[in-house]
Amino acid sequence: MLDRPAHIDDMDETPATFTGNRGLDLEEPLLFEIGRIDATGVDVDEPPPAQTRLGGLERKGAIGLPGLTEPETMRHYVRLSRKNYSIDAGLYPLGSCTMKHNPRLNEKVARFDGFADAHPLQPVSTVQGALELMQTLSHWLMTLTNMHAVALSPKAGAHGELCGLMAIKAAIAAAGESETRNVVLIPQSAHGTNPASAAFLGFSVRVVPAAPDGTVRAEAVKEVIGPDVAAIMLTNPNTCGLFERDIVEIARVVHEAGGYFYCDGANFNAIAGVLRPGDFGIDAMHINLHKTFSTPHGGGGPGAGPVVLSERLAPFAPVPFIRREGETLRLVEHAEGTQSFGRMTAFHGQMGMFVRALAYMLAHGADGVAQASKDAVLAANYLRASLRDVMSQPFGDRVCMHEVLFDDAWLKGTGVTTLDFAKAMIDEGYHPMTIYFPLVVHGAMLIEPTESESKASLDLFIATLRDLAKSAHEGDAQRFAQAPRLAPRRRVDETLAARKPVLRWSAA
Ligand SMILES: *Cc1c(COP(=O)(O)O)cnc(C)c1O
C-alpha cells in the first residue's frame, strides 16, 4: 500500500484528493522526485575501456541523474506543459504586454524551408529571398512610422532602446558634446527598461513629473530641460494607456535645446496605421514586433525590437544593414567609412520574427493594420465603459487607448487588495491583469484586452470582474483572502522566493 505522496500533505486544498490530482488536472513533482537516482531508464552498454586523457579530472561518483523511462519522461513534460496558461488557452489581459492572437498563417510561413533552414553564415547570394523579406519589412516599418531608416538587429524592446540611445550617444559624440550632454529625461510612469537603458549607457536620469491627468505636459519638460539634456524618452500612448497630447510641442522643446527625442514604441499597437510617429517629430523609436505584429512572446521567448531612426540619426545606425547593389542585396557588415556606432548582435537579428511580422502585415494590409489598432482601442474602451461604475479610474473619466487603467480606490474599506483581486481571477480561469504597474497609480490594475478578443469573450470577462467586485463590496473576504483556491498551488511566498531562491534540487 502506498501512502499519500508527501508533497501533497503540504497543500491545503479543498477538497483534498488522495493523489493530489483534481479531476484530470494532474499533480506533478520534480523530475528528481519521481525518478530514482539508482534506477536506470535506458539500457546502454558499458563503454569499452579507454585510456583517459582527462588528467585525473574524470568524474568519480555516479552522475546522479534521475532514471526514468521514456513514457515516464514524456508524461512529466506533458503534465508540466498543461499547467502553462497561454493566449491559445484563454484571454490574457496583461496590460503593457499586448498578448494577442498569433495567426497560424505566420507560423506556417516562418516554417518555409528557405527561411527556417537558412544559416546566417551562408553566402549572401544564396539568401537573397531572406534579404528581400528584411528589406520589405523595413519598408513597411519606415512607411508606418514615416521615419528615415531602420535598424533590424535589436532582439527586444529593451535592446531597441539601447540601440536608439547608442545612436544618440554617437551623434552627441560626433558633435563633440559627450562631456556636457549626459542627462536623459524620463517621465515617472515610464517602463522600467527606459531608465535602465539610459543608466546602462552612463547617462544620468532626470525625472519629468506627470500632470494630474496622467500625461506629460510640454510645460513640465521646459522646467527640466537644459543644455545638458541628451534626450527625452517618452512612451506614446503612455503606460497609463493615455495619448500624450503635447507630444509635438515636447519634440519642439527638446530639439530647441539640442536634445534628441526617443519614443518608446511598445504601445504602437494602439496607433499603427492610424498615426505616424515620425510626424510627432521623434528621432528614434523601437517597435516590439512581438507585441504589435503578433509573434508569440512571453516567458522570455524570442522577440524583435527594430528601431526606426530620423534623418539626423540614420548615419549612426548599427551594422549590419542591407544595401541594394544593382540586382543583388548585400549585408553591409562593417562600418566602411560610415558613422555607424557598430554592432548590436552577432548576426542580423531574429529572422523568424521578421517573417512572422511581415506575414501579419501582408495578411492584414495597410487598412487591416489600422483596423486592428482601432479595434484594440475600442475593446479597451468597451471594458472601461462596462466597469467604470464598479471600479475606479485614476485620471478621471477619460477615453483610453489600447489599455485601460484602474486603481484600488474602489476597494477601500473592503479589506481586499489589488493582489487579492488578481488572485481571485485565477479561480475564475483568468490570467490576472498587470498589477501594481504603472507605479504612479496606487494599486494599479492595467488591462489590455487586445483586438483579437470577441465581444462574447469580453462580455464574460466583464461579467466575471463585476461579480468579483460585488463580492468584494459585500464583504466576502474568503473569496479573496484564500484565493486562488482552485489552482495547483496557492499563494507562494514571493518575497522569500526572490530573496532566497532555491535554484538547485538537492537530495537532502
Ligand atoms: C514591453 C515594453 C518594453 C520592453 O520591451 P521588451 O521587448 O520586453 O524588451 C519597453 N517599454 C514598454 C512601454 C513596454 O510595454
XYZ file of C-alpha atoms and ligand atoms in Angstrom:
523
model
C 0.000 0.000 0.000
C 1.243 3.432 -0.899
C 0.961 6.391 1.423
C -0.373 9.682 0.216
C 2.577 11.366 -1.606
C 4.477 13.501 0.926
C 4.327 16.763 -1.047
C 0.517 16.567 -1.148
C 0.362 16.989 2.620
C 1.813 20.472 2.232
C -1.170 21.577 0.233
C -4.188 22.972 1.984
C -6.604 22.305 -0.768
C -10.341 21.908 -0.724
C -11.418 19.311 -1.487
C -8.375 17.173 -0.827
C -7.943 14.151 -3.041
C -5.812 11.120 -2.266
C -3.470 11.678 -5.201
C -3.423 15.441 -5.162
C -4.868 15.366 -8.678
C -8.006 17.388 -9.285
C -10.091 15.833 -11.939
C -7.740 15.440 -14.829
C -5.529 18.307 -13.673
C -2.596 16.157 -12.638
C -0.191 16.886 -9.825
C 3.438 16.760 -10.864
C 6.520 16.664 -8.632
C 10.035 17.442 -9.818
C 11.782 15.075 -12.169
C 14.226 14.238 -9.388
C 11.387 13.353 -7.040
C 9.785 10.872 -9.411
C 12.899 9.306 -10.902
C 15.212 7.202 -8.781
C 18.870 8.015 -8.947
C 19.759 4.340 -8.555
C 17.385 3.218 -11.300
C 18.150 3.466 -14.931
C 15.626 4.295 -17.581
C 17.630 3.143 -20.560
C 19.992 0.263 -21.188
C 23.256 1.424 -22.601
C 26.176 -0.951 -22.998
C 29.159 -0.359 -20.790
C 31.640 1.624 -22.836
C 34.780 -0.263 -23.830
C 37.724 0.508 -21.564
C 39.661 3.509 -22.858
C 42.745 5.378 -21.862
C 41.611 8.520 -20.029
C 43.178 11.777 -21.082
C 41.365 13.920 -18.501
C 44.403 14.198 -16.251
C 42.608 12.997 -13.134
C 39.608 15.295 -13.656
C 37.228 12.494 -14.607
C 34.008 12.053 -12.611
C 34.475 9.668 -9.707
C 30.953 9.095 -8.459
C 27.637 8.420 -10.159
C 26.268 11.287 -12.244
C 23.087 11.475 -10.152
C 20.512 11.808 -12.905
C 17.031 10.504 -12.150
C 16.311 7.281 -14.001
C 13.041 7.418 -15.881
C 11.691 5.502 -18.822
C 10.644 7.268 -21.992
C 6.898 7.167 -21.151
C 7.580 8.497 -17.638
C 9.690 11.307 -19.033
C 7.074 12.100 -21.666
C 4.308 12.295 -19.062
C 6.361 14.547 -16.826
C 6.856 17.178 -19.500
C 3.361 16.919 -20.938
C 1.846 17.376 -17.456
C 4.031 20.403 -16.855
C 3.113 21.876 -20.238
C -0.577 21.549 -19.346
C -0.062 23.865 -16.394
C 1.097 26.573 -18.759
C -1.505 29.263 -19.357
C -1.274 30.845 -22.780
C -3.037 33.109 -25.232
C -4.095 29.953 -27.068
C -5.906 28.774 -23.910
C -7.813 31.898 -22.967
C -7.983 35.671 -22.570
C -4.658 37.113 -21.431
C -5.384 40.635 -20.203
C -1.828 41.628 -19.196
C -1.569 45.367 -19.730
C 1.640 46.611 -21.359
C 2.310 43.201 -22.956
C -0.119 43.052 -25.910
C -0.930 39.363 -25.653
C -2.937 38.967 -28.818
C -3.701 36.049 -31.100
C -0.780 34.913 -33.242
C -2.278 33.909 -36.585
C -1.234 30.387 -37.620
C -0.501 31.684 -41.101
C 2.555 33.469 -39.638
C 3.751 30.189 -38.177
C 3.282 28.376 -41.449
C 5.282 30.939 -43.404
C 8.051 31.063 -40.776
C 8.482 27.317 -41.253
C 9.128 27.525 -45.004
C 12.458 25.788 -45.533
C 14.048 28.806 -47.208
C 13.505 30.872 -44.062
C 13.660 28.262 -41.308
C 16.766 26.463 -42.575
C 18.776 29.491 -43.669
C 22.031 29.929 -41.783
C 23.440 33.379 -41.050
C 26.845 32.359 -42.397
C 25.513 31.208 -45.781
C 26.877 33.166 -48.758
C 24.515 36.101 -49.316
C 23.972 35.018 -52.907
C 22.035 32.028 -51.505
C 19.771 34.045 -49.170
C 18.589 36.809 -51.480
C 14.961 35.952 -50.697
C 15.533 36.326 -46.957
C 17.240 39.689 -47.504
C 14.364 40.759 -49.762
C 11.976 39.912 -46.921
C 14.014 42.012 -44.484
C 14.059 44.843 -46.998
C 10.274 44.671 -47.448
C 9.751 44.586 -43.675
C 11.995 47.646 -43.343
C 9.915 49.425 -45.955
C 6.698 48.696 -44.033
C 8.202 49.825 -40.731
C 9.511 53.069 -42.196
C 6.243 53.750 -44.024
C 4.067 53.056 -40.963
C 6.229 55.368 -38.848
C 7.291 57.915 -41.513
C 10.913 57.543 -40.487
C 14.127 57.627 -42.470
C 15.964 54.411 -41.595
C 15.559 51.246 -39.576
C 17.937 49.019 -37.638
C 16.512 45.500 -37.617
C 19.020 43.714 -35.410
C 17.864 44.555 -31.829
C 16.283 41.494 -30.263
C 13.703 43.024 -27.953
C 12.141 46.319 -26.991
C 14.724 46.979 -24.296
C 17.505 46.106 -26.739
C 15.947 48.577 -29.185
C 16.061 51.283 -26.501
C 19.732 50.561 -26.064
C 20.253 50.742 -29.840
C 18.415 54.062 -30.180
C 20.298 55.585 -27.255
C 23.615 54.325 -28.668
C 22.819 56.108 -31.945
C 22.005 59.242 -29.938
C 25.219 58.879 -27.946
C 27.209 58.527 -31.178
C 25.561 61.627 -32.636
C 26.370 63.592 -29.487
C 29.983 62.393 -29.602
C 30.216 63.396 -33.282
C 29.109 66.882 -32.267
C 31.814 66.986 -29.583
C 29.271 67.235 -26.755
C 29.911 63.967 -24.900
C 31.220 65.762 -21.813
C 28.311 68.117 -21.442
C 25.215 66.258 -22.700
C 24.690 63.359 -20.359
C 21.164 63.589 -18.940
C 18.129 61.657 -20.173
C 14.658 62.914 -19.242
C 12.182 60.177 -18.332
C 8.633 60.532 -17.005
C 7.681 58.915 -13.710
C 5.283 56.485 -15.352
C 7.901 55.037 -17.740
C 8.503 51.339 -18.207
C 11.452 50.260 -16.056
C 13.549 49.431 -19.103
C 13.751 53.137 -20.058
C 15.810 54.353 -17.080
C 17.724 51.064 -17.115
C 18.782 51.556 -20.765
C 19.820 55.161 -20.110
C 21.772 54.287 -16.963
C 23.443 51.344 -18.694
C 24.972 53.770 -21.197
C 26.220 56.079 -18.461
C 23.532 58.748 -18.772
C 22.005 60.126 -15.628
C 18.237 60.139 -15.401
C 16.163 63.225 -14.598
C 12.502 62.622 -13.840
C 9.772 64.574 -15.611
C 6.697 64.768 -13.395
C 3.314 63.908 -14.892
C 0.330 66.246 -14.745
C -2.721 65.200 -12.676
C -4.317 63.862 -15.874
C -1.577 61.222 -16.203
C 0.256 62.779 -19.159
C 3.450 64.788 -19.574
C 2.940 68.457 -20.395
C 5.346 70.478 -22.503
C 5.487 72.937 -19.570
C 6.902 70.224 -17.320
C 9.580 69.414 -19.898
C 10.508 73.111 -20.143
C 11.076 73.110 -16.362
C 13.721 70.397 -16.524
C 15.300 70.894 -19.952
C 18.766 72.335 -20.360
C 21.957 72.153 -22.437
C 22.931 69.005 -20.514
C 19.967 67.042 -21.874
C 20.937 64.369 -24.387
C 17.459 63.015 -24.932
C 13.960 62.514 -23.640
C 12.410 59.042 -23.556
C 8.666 59.206 -23.851
C 6.142 56.429 -24.429
C 3.132 57.208 -26.585
C 0.480 56.089 -25.860
C 1.944 56.105 -22.369
C 1.953 53.316 -19.804
C -1.287 54.637 -18.286
C -2.960 53.916 -21.638
C -3.298 57.629 -22.425
C -2.281 59.551 -25.511
C 0.414 62.167 -24.885
C -1.328 65.173 -26.358
C 1.643 67.553 -26.008
C 3.995 65.295 -27.922
C 4.604 67.608 -30.895
C 5.334 70.547 -28.610
C 7.574 68.372 -26.411
C 9.573 67.349 -29.519
C 9.987 71.031 -30.390
C 11.171 71.932 -26.884
C 13.696 69.077 -26.786
C 15.071 69.836 -30.268
C 15.371 73.534 -29.482
C 17.600 72.600 -26.526
C 19.760 70.441 -28.824
C 18.486 67.100 -27.488
C 17.019 64.045 -29.209
C 13.577 62.522 -28.873
C 13.469 58.789 -28.149
C 9.932 57.438 -28.340
C 9.232 54.105 -26.658
C 7.048 52.477 -29.308
C 5.977 49.409 -27.338
C 2.402 50.685 -27.464
C 2.381 51.091 -31.241
C -0.472 48.556 -31.276
C -2.836 51.420 -30.441
C -1.874 53.697 -33.338
C -0.238 51.614 -36.101
C -1.722 52.546 -39.460
C -3.565 55.492 -37.905
C -0.767 57.849 -36.795
C 2.855 58.036 -37.940
C 5.253 58.696 -35.032
C 7.650 60.453 -37.437
C 5.015 63.173 -37.715
C 5.362 63.809 -33.953
C 8.977 64.864 -34.540
C 10.717 61.897 -32.937
C 14.300 60.806 -33.675
C 14.247 57.138 -32.704
C 11.652 54.558 -31.722
C 11.710 50.832 -31.197
C 8.850 48.660 -32.357
C 8.175 45.447 -30.451
C 7.377 43.146 -33.368
C 6.325 40.548 -30.808
C 3.659 42.873 -29.425
C 2.323 44.941 -32.306
C 2.886 42.480 -35.114
C 1.854 39.324 -33.320
C 4.652 36.891 -32.877
C 4.474 34.562 -29.878
C 6.116 36.019 -26.799
C 6.243 35.703 -23.042
C 8.420 33.617 -20.793
C 11.451 35.315 -22.297
C 10.746 33.758 -25.676
C 12.105 35.386 -28.789
C 11.240 38.930 -29.655
C 12.488 41.599 -32.008
C 12.807 45.323 -31.420
C 13.708 47.088 -34.687
C 14.490 50.774 -34.257
C 13.345 53.403 -36.732
C 15.590 56.461 -36.980
C 15.218 60.049 -38.157
C 17.405 61.563 -40.853
C 19.638 63.080 -38.145
C 20.314 59.713 -36.527
C 20.334 57.475 -39.608
C 24.109 57.868 -40.249
C 24.830 56.364 -36.824
C 22.696 53.215 -37.308
C 24.334 49.906 -36.365
C 25.669 47.334 -38.820
C 24.697 45.123 -40.475
C 22.274 46.804 -42.820
C 21.084 45.861 -46.277
C 22.273 47.690 -49.385
C 20.921 47.108 -52.864
C 23.669 46.873 -55.437
C 22.180 46.522 -58.894
C 20.157 43.339 -58.882
C 21.512 41.936 -55.643
C 21.121 42.698 -51.971
C 24.150 42.821 -49.739
C 24.521 42.835 -45.956
C 26.904 45.634 -45.056
C 28.791 44.051 -42.166
C 31.389 46.705 -41.380
C 31.017 50.417 -40.836
C 33.054 51.082 -44.006
C 33.642 54.770 -43.578
C 30.145 55.486 -42.214
C 29.498 56.912 -38.762
C 27.808 53.669 -37.630
C 28.226 53.120 -33.900
C 28.993 49.434 -34.506
C 27.133 46.227 -33.944
C 24.362 45.154 -31.538
C 24.316 41.396 -32.166
C 26.371 38.665 -33.746
C 24.221 38.464 -36.878
C 21.346 40.376 -38.429
C 18.573 39.827 -35.849
C 15.642 37.472 -35.353
C 14.766 36.138 -38.790
C 11.815 34.083 -37.522
C 10.242 37.191 -36.011
C 10.785 39.169 -39.214
C 8.954 36.528 -41.233
C 6.038 36.390 -38.798
C 5.717 40.178 -38.606
C 5.743 40.646 -42.364
C 3.275 37.768 -42.837
C 0.966 39.526 -40.367
C 1.335 42.881 -42.148
C 0.766 41.467 -45.612
C -2.186 39.365 -44.466
C -3.815 42.430 -42.905
C -2.833 45.012 -45.484
C -2.403 48.666 -44.551
C -6.129 49.086 -43.887
C -6.174 45.917 -41.771
C -3.292 47.141 -39.606
C -5.227 50.360 -38.965
C -8.392 48.357 -38.228
C -6.516 46.225 -35.682
C -5.345 49.380 -33.861
C -8.842 50.832 -33.810
C -10.342 47.570 -32.578
C -7.740 47.346 -29.795
C -8.732 50.835 -28.620
C -12.433 50.019 -28.961
C -12.083 46.804 -26.912
C -10.244 48.621 -24.090
C -12.852 51.368 -24.001
C -15.655 48.795 -24.004
C -14.141 47.326 -20.831
C -13.692 50.789 -19.367
C -17.291 51.806 -20.033
C -18.606 48.476 -18.734
C -16.646 48.545 -15.487
C -16.311 52.214 -14.536
C -19.375 52.155 -12.271
C -17.804 49.428 -10.098
C -14.045 50.015 -10.437
C -12.296 53.397 -10.161
C -10.110 55.038 -12.794
C -7.201 57.201 -11.613
C -7.312 60.063 -14.111
C -10.987 60.825 -14.408
C -13.377 59.536 -16.977
C -11.062 59.889 -19.962
C -11.144 57.800 -23.113
C -8.199 55.409 -23.093
C -6.106 53.946 -25.865
C -5.443 50.197 -26.176
C -5.363 49.510 -22.426
C -7.478 50.640 -19.506
C -6.083 51.506 -16.102
C -7.956 51.156 -12.819
C -6.678 51.936 -9.329
C -7.661 50.486 -5.931
C -9.653 53.439 -4.587
C -12.855 51.423 -5.141
C -11.542 48.649 -2.884
C -11.120 50.982 0.095
C -12.744 49.591 3.237
C -13.372 46.147 1.697
C -10.227 44.537 3.132
C -9.466 43.322 -0.400
C -6.251 44.409 -2.098
C -5.315 44.574 -5.769
C -3.276 41.395 -5.253
C -6.258 39.559 -3.680
C -8.457 40.615 -6.565
C -5.920 39.395 -9.127
C -5.549 36.049 -7.334
C -9.323 35.575 -7.256
C -9.340 35.963 -11.050
C -7.223 32.810 -11.276
C -10.007 30.791 -9.610
C -12.307 32.053 -12.347
C -9.951 30.811 -15.036
C -8.451 34.166 -15.996
C -4.839 35.164 -16.088
C -4.690 38.314 -13.945
C -4.200 41.730 -15.488
C -0.945 43.597 -14.884
C -0.979 44.786 -11.280
C 0.919 47.489 -9.364
C 2.208 48.899 -12.658
C 2.485 51.702 -13.603
C 3.901 52.730 -10.239
C 2.393 56.215 -10.370
C -1.049 54.794 -9.625
C -1.985 53.261 -6.256
C -2.856 49.564 -6.530
C -2.835 49.765 -10.328
C -4.735 47.233 -12.460
C -3.814 47.586 -16.117
C -5.979 45.648 -18.570
C -5.187 45.208 -22.259
C -7.804 43.040 -23.963
C -6.305 43.480 -27.486
C -8.231 43.460 -30.724
C -8.318 39.692 -31.002
C -10.984 39.008 -28.321
C -14.589 38.620 -29.453
C -17.407 40.626 -27.884
C -18.712 37.428 -26.257
C -15.313 36.860 -24.657
C -15.144 40.458 -23.401
C -18.705 40.199 -22.050
C -17.881 37.110 -19.994
C -14.732 38.789 -18.690
C -16.690 41.905 -17.736
C -19.400 39.839 -16.020
C -16.710 37.961 -14.065
C -14.980 41.143 -12.877
C -18.352 42.636 -11.921
C -19.193 39.509 -9.924
C -15.836 39.680 -8.129
C -16.318 43.398 -7.474
C -19.742 42.644 -5.971
C -18.203 40.007 -3.677
C -15.559 42.494 -2.556
C -18.197 45.078 -1.707
C -20.381 42.550 0.071
C -17.504 41.625 2.358
C -16.873 38.122 1.015
C -13.292 38.286 2.248
C -12.920 34.491 1.979
C -13.207 34.546 -1.797
C -10.176 36.823 -1.847
C -8.015 36.060 1.175
C -7.965 32.367 0.273
C -7.540 32.866 -3.460
C -6.527 31.139 -5.583
C -8.437 28.214 -4.076
C -8.530 26.073 -7.203
C -5.036 26.485 -8.640
C -2.447 23.688 -8.373
C -0.561 25.916 -5.931
C -1.991 28.545 -3.604
C -0.157 31.700 -2.653
C 3.554 31.333 -2.600
C 5.885 33.488 -0.516
C 7.138 35.619 -3.392
C 9.393 37.724 -1.185
C 11.124 34.671 0.241
C 11.397 33.176 -3.245
C 13.070 36.346 -4.507
C 15.368 36.787 -1.512
C 16.357 33.148 -1.078
C 15.810 31.467 -4.404
C 16.314 27.713 -4.368
C 17.640 27.103 -7.835
C 19.045 23.654 -7.377
C 17.451 20.427 -6.278
C 19.296 18.596 -3.548
C 18.612 15.173 -2.180
C 18.595 16.241 1.467
C 7.272 45.723 -23.284
C 7.753 47.100 -23.094
C 9.126 47.415 -23.153
C 10.211 46.375 -23.260
O 10.096 45.538 -24.360
P 10.746 44.063 -24.324
O 10.511 43.561 -25.701
O 10.020 43.311 -23.264
O 12.191 44.228 -24.006
C 9.505 48.734 -23.043
N 8.594 49.703 -22.859
C 7.261 49.446 -22.781
C 6.283 50.584 -22.592
C 6.797 48.130 -22.887
O 5.488 47.868 -22.791
